[in-house]
Protein backbone atom coordinates (compact mmCIF):
# COMPACT_ATOMS: atom_id res chain seq x y z
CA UNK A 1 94.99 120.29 101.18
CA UNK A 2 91.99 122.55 100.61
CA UNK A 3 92.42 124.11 103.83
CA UNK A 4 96.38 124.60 103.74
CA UNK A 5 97.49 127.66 105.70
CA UNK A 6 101.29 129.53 104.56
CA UNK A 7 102.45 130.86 107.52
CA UNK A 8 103.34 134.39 107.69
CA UNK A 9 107.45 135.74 108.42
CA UNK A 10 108.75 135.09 112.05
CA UNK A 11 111.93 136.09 113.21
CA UNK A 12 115.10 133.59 112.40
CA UNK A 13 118.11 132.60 114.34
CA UNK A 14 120.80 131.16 113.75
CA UNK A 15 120.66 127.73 115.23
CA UNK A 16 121.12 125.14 113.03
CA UNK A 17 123.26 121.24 112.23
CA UNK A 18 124.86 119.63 109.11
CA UNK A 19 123.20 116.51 107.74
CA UNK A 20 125.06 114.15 109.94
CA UNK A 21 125.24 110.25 109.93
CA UNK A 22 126.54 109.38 106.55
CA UNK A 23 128.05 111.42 103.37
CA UNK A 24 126.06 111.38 100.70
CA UNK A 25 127.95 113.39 97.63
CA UNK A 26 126.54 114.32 94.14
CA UNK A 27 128.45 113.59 91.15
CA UNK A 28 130.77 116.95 90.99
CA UNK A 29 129.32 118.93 88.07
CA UNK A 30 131.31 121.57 85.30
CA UNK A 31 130.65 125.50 85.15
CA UNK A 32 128.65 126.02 81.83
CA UNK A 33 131.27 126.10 79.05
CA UNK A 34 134.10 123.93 80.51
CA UNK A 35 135.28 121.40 78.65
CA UNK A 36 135.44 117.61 79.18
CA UNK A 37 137.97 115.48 80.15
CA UNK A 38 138.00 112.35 78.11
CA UNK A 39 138.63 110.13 80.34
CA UNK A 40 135.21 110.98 81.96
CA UNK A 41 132.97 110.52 78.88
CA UNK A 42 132.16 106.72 80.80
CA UNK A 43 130.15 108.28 83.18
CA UNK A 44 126.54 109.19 81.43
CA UNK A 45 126.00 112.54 83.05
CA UNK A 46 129.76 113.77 81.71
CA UNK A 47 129.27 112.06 78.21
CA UNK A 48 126.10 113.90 77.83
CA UNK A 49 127.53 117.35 78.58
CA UNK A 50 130.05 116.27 75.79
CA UNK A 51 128.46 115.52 73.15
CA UNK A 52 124.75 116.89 73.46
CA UNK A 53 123.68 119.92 73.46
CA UNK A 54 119.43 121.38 74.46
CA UNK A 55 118.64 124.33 72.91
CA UNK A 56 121.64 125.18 70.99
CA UNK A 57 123.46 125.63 74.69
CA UNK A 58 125.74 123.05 75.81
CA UNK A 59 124.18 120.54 78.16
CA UNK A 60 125.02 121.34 81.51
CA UNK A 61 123.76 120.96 84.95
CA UNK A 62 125.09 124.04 86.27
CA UNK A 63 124.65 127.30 84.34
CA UNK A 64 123.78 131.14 84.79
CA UNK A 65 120.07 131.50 84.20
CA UNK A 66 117.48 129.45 86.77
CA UNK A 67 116.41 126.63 83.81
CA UNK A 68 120.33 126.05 83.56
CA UNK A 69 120.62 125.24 87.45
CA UNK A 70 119.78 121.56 87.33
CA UNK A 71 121.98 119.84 89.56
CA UNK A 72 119.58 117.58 90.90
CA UNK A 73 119.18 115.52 87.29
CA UNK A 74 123.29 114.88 87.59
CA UNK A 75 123.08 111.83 89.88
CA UNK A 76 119.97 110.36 88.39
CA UNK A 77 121.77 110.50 84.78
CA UNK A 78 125.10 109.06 86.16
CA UNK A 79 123.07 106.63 88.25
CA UNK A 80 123.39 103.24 86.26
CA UNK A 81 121.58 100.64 88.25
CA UNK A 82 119.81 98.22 86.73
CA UNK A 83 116.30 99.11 87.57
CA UNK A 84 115.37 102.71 87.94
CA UNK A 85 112.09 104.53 88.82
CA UNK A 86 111.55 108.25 89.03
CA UNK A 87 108.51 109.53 90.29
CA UNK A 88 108.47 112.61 89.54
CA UNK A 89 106.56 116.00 89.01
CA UNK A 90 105.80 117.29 85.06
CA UNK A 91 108.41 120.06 83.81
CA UNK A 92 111.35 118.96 85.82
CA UNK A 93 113.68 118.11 82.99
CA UNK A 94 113.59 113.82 83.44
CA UNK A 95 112.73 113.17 80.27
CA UNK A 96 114.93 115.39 78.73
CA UNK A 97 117.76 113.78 81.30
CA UNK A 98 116.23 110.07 79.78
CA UNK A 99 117.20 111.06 76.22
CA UNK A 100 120.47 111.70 77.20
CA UNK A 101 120.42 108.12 79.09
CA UNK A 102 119.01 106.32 76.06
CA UNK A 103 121.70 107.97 73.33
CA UNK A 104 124.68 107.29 76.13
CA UNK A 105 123.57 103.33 76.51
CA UNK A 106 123.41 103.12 73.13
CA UNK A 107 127.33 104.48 72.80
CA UNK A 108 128.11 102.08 75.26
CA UNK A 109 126.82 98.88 74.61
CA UNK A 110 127.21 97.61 70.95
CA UNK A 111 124.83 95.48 69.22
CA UNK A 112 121.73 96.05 71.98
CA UNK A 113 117.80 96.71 71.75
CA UNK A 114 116.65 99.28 73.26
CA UNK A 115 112.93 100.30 73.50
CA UNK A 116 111.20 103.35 74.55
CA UNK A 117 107.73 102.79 75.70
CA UNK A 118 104.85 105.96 75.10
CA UNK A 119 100.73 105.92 76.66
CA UNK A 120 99.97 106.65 73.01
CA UNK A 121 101.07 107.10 69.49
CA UNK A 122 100.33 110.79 69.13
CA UNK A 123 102.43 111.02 72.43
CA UNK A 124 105.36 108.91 70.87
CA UNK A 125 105.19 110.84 67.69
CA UNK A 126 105.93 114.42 69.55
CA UNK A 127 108.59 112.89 72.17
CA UNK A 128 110.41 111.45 69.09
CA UNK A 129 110.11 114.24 66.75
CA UNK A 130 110.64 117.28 69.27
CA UNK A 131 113.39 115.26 71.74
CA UNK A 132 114.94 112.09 70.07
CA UNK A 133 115.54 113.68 66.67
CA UNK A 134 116.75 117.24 67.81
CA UNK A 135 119.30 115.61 70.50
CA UNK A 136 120.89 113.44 67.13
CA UNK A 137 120.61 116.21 64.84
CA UNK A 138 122.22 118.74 66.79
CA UNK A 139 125.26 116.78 67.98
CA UNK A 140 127.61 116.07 64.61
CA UNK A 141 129.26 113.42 66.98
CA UNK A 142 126.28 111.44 67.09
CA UNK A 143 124.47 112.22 63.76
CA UNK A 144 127.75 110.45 62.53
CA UNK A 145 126.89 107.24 64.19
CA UNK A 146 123.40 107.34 62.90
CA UNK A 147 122.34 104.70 60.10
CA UNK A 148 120.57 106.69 57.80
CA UNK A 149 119.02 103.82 55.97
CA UNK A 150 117.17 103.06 59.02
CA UNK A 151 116.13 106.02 60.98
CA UNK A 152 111.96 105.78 60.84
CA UNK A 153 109.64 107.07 63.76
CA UNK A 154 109.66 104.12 65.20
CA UNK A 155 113.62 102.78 65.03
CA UNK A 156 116.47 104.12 64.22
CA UNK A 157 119.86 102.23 64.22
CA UNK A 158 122.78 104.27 66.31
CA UNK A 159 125.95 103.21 67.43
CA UNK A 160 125.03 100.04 65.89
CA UNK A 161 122.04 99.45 68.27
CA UNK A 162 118.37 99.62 67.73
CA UNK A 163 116.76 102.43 69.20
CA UNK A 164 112.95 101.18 68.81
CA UNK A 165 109.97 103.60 70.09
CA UNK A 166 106.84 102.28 70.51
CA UNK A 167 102.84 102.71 71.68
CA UNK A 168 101.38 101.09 75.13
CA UNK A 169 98.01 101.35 74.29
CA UNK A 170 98.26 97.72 74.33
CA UNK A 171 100.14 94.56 74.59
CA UNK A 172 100.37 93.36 71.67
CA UNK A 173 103.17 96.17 70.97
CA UNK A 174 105.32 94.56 73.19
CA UNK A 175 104.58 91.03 72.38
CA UNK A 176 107.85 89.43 70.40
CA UNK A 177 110.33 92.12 71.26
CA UNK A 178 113.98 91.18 71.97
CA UNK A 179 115.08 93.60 73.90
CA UNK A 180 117.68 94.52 76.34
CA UNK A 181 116.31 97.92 78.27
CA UNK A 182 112.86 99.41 78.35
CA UNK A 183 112.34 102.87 79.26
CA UNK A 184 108.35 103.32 80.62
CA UNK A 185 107.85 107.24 80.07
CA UNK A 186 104.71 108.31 81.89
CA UNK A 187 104.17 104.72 82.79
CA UNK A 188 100.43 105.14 84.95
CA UNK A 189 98.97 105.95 81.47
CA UNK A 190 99.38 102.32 80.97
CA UNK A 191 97.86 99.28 81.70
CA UNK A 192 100.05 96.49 83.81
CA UNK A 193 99.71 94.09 80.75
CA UNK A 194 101.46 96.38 78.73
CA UNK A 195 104.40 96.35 80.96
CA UNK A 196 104.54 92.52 81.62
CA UNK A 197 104.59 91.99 77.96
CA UNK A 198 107.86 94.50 77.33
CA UNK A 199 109.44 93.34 80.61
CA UNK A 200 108.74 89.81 78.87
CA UNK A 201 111.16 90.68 76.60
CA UNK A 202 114.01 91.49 78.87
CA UNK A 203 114.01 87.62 79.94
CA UNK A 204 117.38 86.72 77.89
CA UNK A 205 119.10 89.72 77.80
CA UNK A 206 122.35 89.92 80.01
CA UNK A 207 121.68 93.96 80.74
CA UNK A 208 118.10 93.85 81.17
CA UNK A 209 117.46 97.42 82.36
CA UNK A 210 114.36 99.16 83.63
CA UNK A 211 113.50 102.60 83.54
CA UNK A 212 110.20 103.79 85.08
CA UNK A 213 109.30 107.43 84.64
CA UNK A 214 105.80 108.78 85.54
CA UNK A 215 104.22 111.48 87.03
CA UNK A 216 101.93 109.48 89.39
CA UNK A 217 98.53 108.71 89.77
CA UNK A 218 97.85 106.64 92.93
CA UNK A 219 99.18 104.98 95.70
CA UNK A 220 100.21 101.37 94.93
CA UNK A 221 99.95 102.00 91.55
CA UNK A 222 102.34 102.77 88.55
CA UNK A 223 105.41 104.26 89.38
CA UNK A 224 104.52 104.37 92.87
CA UNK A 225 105.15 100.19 92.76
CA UNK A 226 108.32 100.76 91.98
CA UNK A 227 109.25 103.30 93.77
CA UNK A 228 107.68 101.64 97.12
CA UNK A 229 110.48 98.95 96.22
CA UNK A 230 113.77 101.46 95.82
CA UNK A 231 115.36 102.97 98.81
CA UNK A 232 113.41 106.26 97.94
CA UNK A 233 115.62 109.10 97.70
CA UNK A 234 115.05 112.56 98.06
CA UNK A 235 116.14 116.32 97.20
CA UNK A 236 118.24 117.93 100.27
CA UNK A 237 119.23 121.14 100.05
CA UNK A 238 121.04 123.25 102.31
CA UNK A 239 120.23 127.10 104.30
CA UNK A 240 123.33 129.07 103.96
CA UNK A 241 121.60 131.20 107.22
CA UNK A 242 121.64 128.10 109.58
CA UNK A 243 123.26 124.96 107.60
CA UNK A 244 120.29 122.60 107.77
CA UNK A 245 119.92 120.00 105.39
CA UNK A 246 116.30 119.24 104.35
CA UNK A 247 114.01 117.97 101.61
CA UNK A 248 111.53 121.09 100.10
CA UNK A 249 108.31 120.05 101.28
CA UNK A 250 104.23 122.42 100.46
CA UNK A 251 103.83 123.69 102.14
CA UNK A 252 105.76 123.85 105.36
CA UNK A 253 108.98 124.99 103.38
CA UNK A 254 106.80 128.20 101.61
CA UNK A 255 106.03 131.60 103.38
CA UNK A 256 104.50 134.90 102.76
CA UNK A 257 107.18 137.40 102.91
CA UNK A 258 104.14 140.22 103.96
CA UNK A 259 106.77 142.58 105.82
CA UNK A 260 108.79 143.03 102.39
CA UNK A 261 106.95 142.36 98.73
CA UNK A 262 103.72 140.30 100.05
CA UNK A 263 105.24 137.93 97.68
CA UNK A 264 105.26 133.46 98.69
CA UNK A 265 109.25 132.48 99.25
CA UNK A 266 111.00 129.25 100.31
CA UNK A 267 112.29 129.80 103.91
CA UNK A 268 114.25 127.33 106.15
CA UNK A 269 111.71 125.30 108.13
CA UNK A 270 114.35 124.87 111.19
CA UNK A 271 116.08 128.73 111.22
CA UNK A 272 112.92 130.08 109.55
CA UNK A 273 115.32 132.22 107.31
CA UNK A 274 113.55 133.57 104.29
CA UNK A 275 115.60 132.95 100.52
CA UNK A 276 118.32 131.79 102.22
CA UNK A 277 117.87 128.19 100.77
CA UNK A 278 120.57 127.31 98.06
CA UNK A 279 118.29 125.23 95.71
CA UNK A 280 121.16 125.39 93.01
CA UNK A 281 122.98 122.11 94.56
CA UNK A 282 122.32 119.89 97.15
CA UNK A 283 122.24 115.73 97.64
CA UNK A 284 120.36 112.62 96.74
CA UNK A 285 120.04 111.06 100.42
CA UNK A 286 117.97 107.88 100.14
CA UNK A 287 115.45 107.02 102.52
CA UNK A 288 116.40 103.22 103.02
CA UNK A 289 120.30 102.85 103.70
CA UNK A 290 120.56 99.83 105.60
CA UNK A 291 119.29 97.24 102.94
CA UNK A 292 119.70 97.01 99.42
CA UNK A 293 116.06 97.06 97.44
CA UNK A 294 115.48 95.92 93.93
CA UNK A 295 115.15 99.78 92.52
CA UNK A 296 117.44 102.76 92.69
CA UNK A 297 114.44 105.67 92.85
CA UNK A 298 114.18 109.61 92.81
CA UNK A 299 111.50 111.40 94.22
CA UNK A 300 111.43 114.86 92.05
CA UNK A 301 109.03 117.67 93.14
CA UNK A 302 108.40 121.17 90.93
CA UNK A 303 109.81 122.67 94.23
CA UNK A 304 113.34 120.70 93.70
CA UNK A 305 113.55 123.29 90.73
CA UNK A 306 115.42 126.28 90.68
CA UNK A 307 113.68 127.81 87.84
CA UNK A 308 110.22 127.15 89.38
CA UNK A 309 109.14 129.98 92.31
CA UNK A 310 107.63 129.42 95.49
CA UNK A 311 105.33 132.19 94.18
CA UNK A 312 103.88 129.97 91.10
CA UNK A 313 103.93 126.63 93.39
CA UNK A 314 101.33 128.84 95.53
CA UNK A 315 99.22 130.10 92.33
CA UNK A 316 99.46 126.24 90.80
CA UNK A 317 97.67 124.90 94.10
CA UNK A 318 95.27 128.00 94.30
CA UNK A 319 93.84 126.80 90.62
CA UNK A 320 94.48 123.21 90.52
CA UNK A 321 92.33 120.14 91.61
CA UNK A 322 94.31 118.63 95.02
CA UNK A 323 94.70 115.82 92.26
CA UNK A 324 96.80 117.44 89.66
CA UNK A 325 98.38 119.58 92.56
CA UNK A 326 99.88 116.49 93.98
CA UNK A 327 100.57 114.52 91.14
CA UNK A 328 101.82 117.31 88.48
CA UNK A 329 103.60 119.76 91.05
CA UNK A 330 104.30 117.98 94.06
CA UNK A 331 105.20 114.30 91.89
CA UNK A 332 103.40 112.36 94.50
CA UNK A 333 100.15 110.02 94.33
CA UNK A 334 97.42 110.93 95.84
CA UNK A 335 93.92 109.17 96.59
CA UNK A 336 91.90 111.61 98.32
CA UNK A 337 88.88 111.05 100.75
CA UNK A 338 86.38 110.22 97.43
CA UNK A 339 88.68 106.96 96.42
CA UNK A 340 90.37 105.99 99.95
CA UNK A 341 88.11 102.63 100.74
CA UNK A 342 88.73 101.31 104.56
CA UNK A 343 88.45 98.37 106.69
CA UNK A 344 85.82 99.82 108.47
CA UNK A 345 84.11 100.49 105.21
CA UNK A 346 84.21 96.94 104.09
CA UNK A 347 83.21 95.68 107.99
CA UNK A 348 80.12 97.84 107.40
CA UNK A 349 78.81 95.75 104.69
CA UNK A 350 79.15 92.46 106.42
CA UNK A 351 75.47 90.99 106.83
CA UNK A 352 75.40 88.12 109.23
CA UNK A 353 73.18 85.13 108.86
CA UNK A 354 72.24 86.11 105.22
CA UNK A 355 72.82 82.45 102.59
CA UNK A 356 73.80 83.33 99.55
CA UNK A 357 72.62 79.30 97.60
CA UNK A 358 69.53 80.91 96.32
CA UNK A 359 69.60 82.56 92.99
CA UNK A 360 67.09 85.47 92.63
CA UNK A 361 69.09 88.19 90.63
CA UNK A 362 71.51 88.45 87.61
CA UNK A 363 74.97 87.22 88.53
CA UNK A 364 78.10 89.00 87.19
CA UNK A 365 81.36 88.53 87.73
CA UNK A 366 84.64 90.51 87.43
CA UNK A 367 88.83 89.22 86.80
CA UNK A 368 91.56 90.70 86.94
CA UNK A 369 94.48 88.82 84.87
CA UNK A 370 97.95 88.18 86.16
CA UNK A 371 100.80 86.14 87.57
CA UNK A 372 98.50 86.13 90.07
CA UNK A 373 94.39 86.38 89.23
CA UNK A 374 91.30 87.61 91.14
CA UNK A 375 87.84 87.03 90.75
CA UNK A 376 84.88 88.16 92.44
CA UNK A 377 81.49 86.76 92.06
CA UNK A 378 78.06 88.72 92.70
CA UNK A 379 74.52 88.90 92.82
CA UNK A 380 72.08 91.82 92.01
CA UNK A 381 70.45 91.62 95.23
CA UNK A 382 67.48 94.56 96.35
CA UNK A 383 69.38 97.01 93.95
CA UNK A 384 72.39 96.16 95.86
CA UNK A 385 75.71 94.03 94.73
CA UNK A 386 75.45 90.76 97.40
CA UNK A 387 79.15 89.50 97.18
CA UNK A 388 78.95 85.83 96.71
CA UNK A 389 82.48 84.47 96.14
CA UNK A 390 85.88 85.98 95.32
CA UNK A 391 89.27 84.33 94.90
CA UNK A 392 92.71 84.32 94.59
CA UNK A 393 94.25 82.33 91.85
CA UNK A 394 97.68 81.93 92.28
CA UNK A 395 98.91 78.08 92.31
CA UNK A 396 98.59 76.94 89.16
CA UNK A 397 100.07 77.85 85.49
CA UNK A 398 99.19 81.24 84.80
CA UNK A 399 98.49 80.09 81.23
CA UNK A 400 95.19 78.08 83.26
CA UNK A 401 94.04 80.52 84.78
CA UNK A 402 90.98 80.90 82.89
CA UNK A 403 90.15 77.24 83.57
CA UNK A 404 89.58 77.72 87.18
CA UNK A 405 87.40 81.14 86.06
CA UNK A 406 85.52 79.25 83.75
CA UNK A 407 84.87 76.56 86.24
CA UNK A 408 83.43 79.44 88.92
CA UNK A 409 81.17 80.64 85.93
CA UNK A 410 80.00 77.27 85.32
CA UNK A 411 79.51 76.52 88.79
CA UNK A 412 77.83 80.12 89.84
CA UNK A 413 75.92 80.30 86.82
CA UNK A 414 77.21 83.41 85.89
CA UNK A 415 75.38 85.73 83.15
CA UNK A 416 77.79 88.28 83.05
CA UNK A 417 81.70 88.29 83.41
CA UNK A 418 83.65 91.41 82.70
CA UNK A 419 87.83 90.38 82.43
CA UNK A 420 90.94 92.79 82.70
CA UNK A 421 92.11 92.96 79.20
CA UNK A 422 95.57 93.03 77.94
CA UNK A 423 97.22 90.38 80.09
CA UNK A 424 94.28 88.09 79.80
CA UNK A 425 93.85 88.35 75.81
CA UNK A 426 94.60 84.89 75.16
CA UNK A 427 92.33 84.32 78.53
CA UNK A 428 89.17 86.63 77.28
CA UNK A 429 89.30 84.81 73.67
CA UNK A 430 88.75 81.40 75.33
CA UNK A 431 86.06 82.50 77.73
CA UNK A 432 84.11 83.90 74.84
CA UNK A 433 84.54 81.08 72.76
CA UNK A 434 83.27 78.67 75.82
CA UNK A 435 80.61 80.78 77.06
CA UNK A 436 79.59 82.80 73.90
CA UNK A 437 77.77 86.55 74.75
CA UNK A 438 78.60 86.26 78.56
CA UNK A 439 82.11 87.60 78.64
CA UNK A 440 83.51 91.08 78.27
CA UNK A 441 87.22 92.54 78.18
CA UNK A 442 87.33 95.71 80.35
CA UNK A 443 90.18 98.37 79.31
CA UNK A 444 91.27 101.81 80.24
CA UNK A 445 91.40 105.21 78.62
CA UNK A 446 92.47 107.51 81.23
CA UNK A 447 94.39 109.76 79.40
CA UNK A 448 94.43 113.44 80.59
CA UNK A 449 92.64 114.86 77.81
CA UNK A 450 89.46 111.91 77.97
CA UNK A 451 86.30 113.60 77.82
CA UNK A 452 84.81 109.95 78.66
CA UNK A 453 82.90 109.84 81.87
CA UNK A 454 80.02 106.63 81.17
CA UNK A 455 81.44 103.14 80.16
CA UNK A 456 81.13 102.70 76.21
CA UNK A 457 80.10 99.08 75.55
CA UNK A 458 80.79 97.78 72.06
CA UNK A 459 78.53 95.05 71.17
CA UNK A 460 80.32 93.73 68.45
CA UNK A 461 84.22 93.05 70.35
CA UNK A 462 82.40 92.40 73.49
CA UNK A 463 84.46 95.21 74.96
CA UNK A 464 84.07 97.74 77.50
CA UNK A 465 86.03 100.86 78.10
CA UNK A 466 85.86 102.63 80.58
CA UNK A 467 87.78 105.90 82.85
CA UNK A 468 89.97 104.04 85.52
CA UNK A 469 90.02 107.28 88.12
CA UNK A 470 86.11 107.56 87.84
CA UNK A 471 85.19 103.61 88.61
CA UNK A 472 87.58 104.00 91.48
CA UNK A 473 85.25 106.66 92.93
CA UNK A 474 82.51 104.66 91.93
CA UNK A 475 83.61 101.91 93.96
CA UNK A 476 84.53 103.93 96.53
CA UNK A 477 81.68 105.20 97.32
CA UNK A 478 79.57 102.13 96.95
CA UNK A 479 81.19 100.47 99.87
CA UNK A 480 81.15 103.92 101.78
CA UNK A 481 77.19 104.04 101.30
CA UNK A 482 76.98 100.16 101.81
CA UNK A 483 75.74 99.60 98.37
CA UNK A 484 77.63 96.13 98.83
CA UNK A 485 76.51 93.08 100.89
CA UNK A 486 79.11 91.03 101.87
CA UNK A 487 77.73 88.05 103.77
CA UNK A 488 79.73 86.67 106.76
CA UNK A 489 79.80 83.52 105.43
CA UNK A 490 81.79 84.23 102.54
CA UNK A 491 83.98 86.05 104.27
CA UNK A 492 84.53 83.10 106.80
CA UNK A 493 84.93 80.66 103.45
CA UNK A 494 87.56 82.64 102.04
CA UNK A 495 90.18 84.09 104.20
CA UNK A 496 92.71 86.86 102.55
């Protein structure tokens, strides 16, 4: 992205097509200060424009001023599924829109659990105190439904449901809670035995919903799971000039207007028609149609927003890392040349003819805990890592999983083992207790603010933490220099 190019004005014409194949409408929305119908207040986006109000305005999706134009949040409040993921870009108004979704499911379903899920507790203590509490206090219809004997940071007891709000900086937060939906707000910050251990307490409930919410971080990971598993819809908007129907994309849908203010502008990228985009409405057209996936998901860019120029999109990727760019602005993950690892990359460190029986360095080890487990053996080899064994554990009792790990350290005389922790708690105390000063439990702090950069190893816990993005580099670029040695034989001994 370093080397993006906006084009300059050409002449437009006025060719163009509709969106053609199906007809994909948005829930119909309300001028500012219409009223409600009652019979509507079943739908979430229409009770929410009811009863709450954000900023002492009524809470609308259409209004006068750009931050008021937000008819692309509509459809995702309205949207009930079961499991829903948003991947989305900071400052687009989703968790505002996931308030409302919380306080409506709590109108509507008597006698449920419902748990919102933070990185941190700092982070909880802001969301709660600047959005929960101002979105009950402000509305007299729900501040009448709140139990005053229990409102706390942490629950608060409306419409005769539990509203509890909790940290996942670890598991243990989740462990024991009967629940019946989960919201996940910025959901990378946190580790994936965090959200196995509130999902775990989904397992009875007869609603058991799902809400995902992140900005994302990488591919395949976070939010970007779930979203790779919905039938990905996206943003369409229509150009009055020519009548196309497309998705706002950097930055083939930006141009510098030169011949007029010198100023960046959103132009049609078929008619090449310049502010003739209507970005106050459009539709939610999914990507996948013709099979139903497991999650309903939104894809939710800075440039979906009406209130957000093309002007500052251009200044935000002038002085932003490609990093942040893509995953604040644009809501998309992004890996980057410095943490994208190949095949060829991994067929350059295949040694033939090298054995790996004879022990001559310090062996360490490294698992990752989970329904399904992986361990990978090594050997300090000529200041290299010779790979010596790795495995997938996947066909027995997760709750024995460490058995077969402790077997491989037995039987590879392992010094060092370094375990996910989290998930593998129960896991990581056993190991220790069998193999006493060998094993460490690995965690993450990769929130935005870290200033850590080398792994901190605590003696006493046996822990160490350490930044997720920067051992991903790490290992990136070990395999890209060959600082591994993967042996064919092992390779041949343990097919993928």
């Amino acid at each position: 992205m370093s080397d993006v190019v906006i084009p300059e004005i050409i002449n437009p014409d006025d060719s163009g097509m509709v969106l053609g194949g199906k007809n994909y409408l948005t829930t119909p929305t309300l001028p500012f200060n219409s009223p409600i119908d009652t019979h509507l207040e079943s739908q979430a986006d229409y009770w929410a424009m009811k009863y709450r109000t954000l900023k002492g305005k009524p809470y609308r999706f259409r209004g006068v001023k750009p931050q008021q134009k937000r008819a692309f949040l509509q459809k995702m409040l309205a949207d009930q599924s079961q499991l829903k993921t948003y991947q989305k870009s900071r400052q687009a108004g989703v968790s505002e829109n996931s308030v409302s979704e919380l306080l409506f499911l709590a109108q509507k379903y008597a006698y449920k659990k419902f748990m919102y899920v933070f990185p941190t507790l700092p982070q909880l203590r802001v969301f709660v105190q600047t959005r929960i509490e101002p979105a009950i206090k402000d509305s007299p219809y729900i501040t009448k439904h709140l139990d005053k004997k229990k409102n706390s940071l942490q629950l608060k007891h409306l419409f005769n449901c539990d509203l509890m709000f909790k940290s996942g900086s670890t598991p243990r937060a989740g462990e024991g809670a009967d629940i019946d939906c989960v919201f996940f707000d910025e959901r990378d910050r946190m580790s994936t035995s965090v959200l196995e251990a509130f999902k775990e307490g989904l397992s009875s409930s007869d609603l058991g919903f799902i809400r995902d919410i992140s900005t994302p971080s990488l591919p395949g990971y976070g939010v970007n799971l779930s979203f790779e598993q919905s039938d990905k819809k996206h943003w369409f908007v229509k150009c009055d000039a020519c009548g196309e129907w497309q998705t706002l994309t950097f930055p083939e849908s930006i141009v510098k207007h030169t011949s007029v203010d010198g100023k960046h502008k959103y132009w049609c990228k078929k008619c090449k028609s310049v502010d003739r985009i209507n970005r106050d409405t459009g539709l939610w057209v999914p990507e996948i149609s013709t099979v139903q996936m497991p999650w309903s998901g939104y894809q939710v860019s800075q440039l979906d927003c009406p209130w957000i120029s093309a002007e500052t999109i251009v200044d935000k990727k002038n002085r932003m890392l490609s990093q942040l760019f893509f995953n604040y602005v644009l809501g998309n993950p992004y890996i980057g040349n410095n943490l994208l690892v190949l095949q060829p990359h991994i067929n350059g460190c295949i040694v033939q003819g090298l054995t790996t029986l004879n022990k001559t360095g310090k062996i360490i080890a490294g698992v990752d805990w989970g329904d399904v487990s992986w361990i990978i053996i090594g050997m300090v080899y000529q200041e290299k890592l010779m790979i010596l064994h790795y495995e997938k554990i996947a066909f027995i009792d997760p709750e024995k999983h460490h058995q077969r790990v402790g077997e491989l350290i037995e039987g590879y005389h392992v010094d060092t083992v370094v375990c996910d922790y989290g998930y593998g708690r129960v896991h990581n105390s056993i190991l220790m207790k069998n193999f006493p000063g060998k094993v460490w439990a690995c965690r993450y702090n990769d929130q935005h603010n870290s200033q850590l950069i080398e792994n901190v190893w605590n003696e006493r816990l046996h822990r160490v933490t350490v930044n997720r993005t920067i051992s991903l580099r790490v290992m990136a670029r070990s395999w890209k220099l060959k600082e591994f040695i993967l042996p064919a034989s092992v390779v041949a001994s343990n097919p993928l």
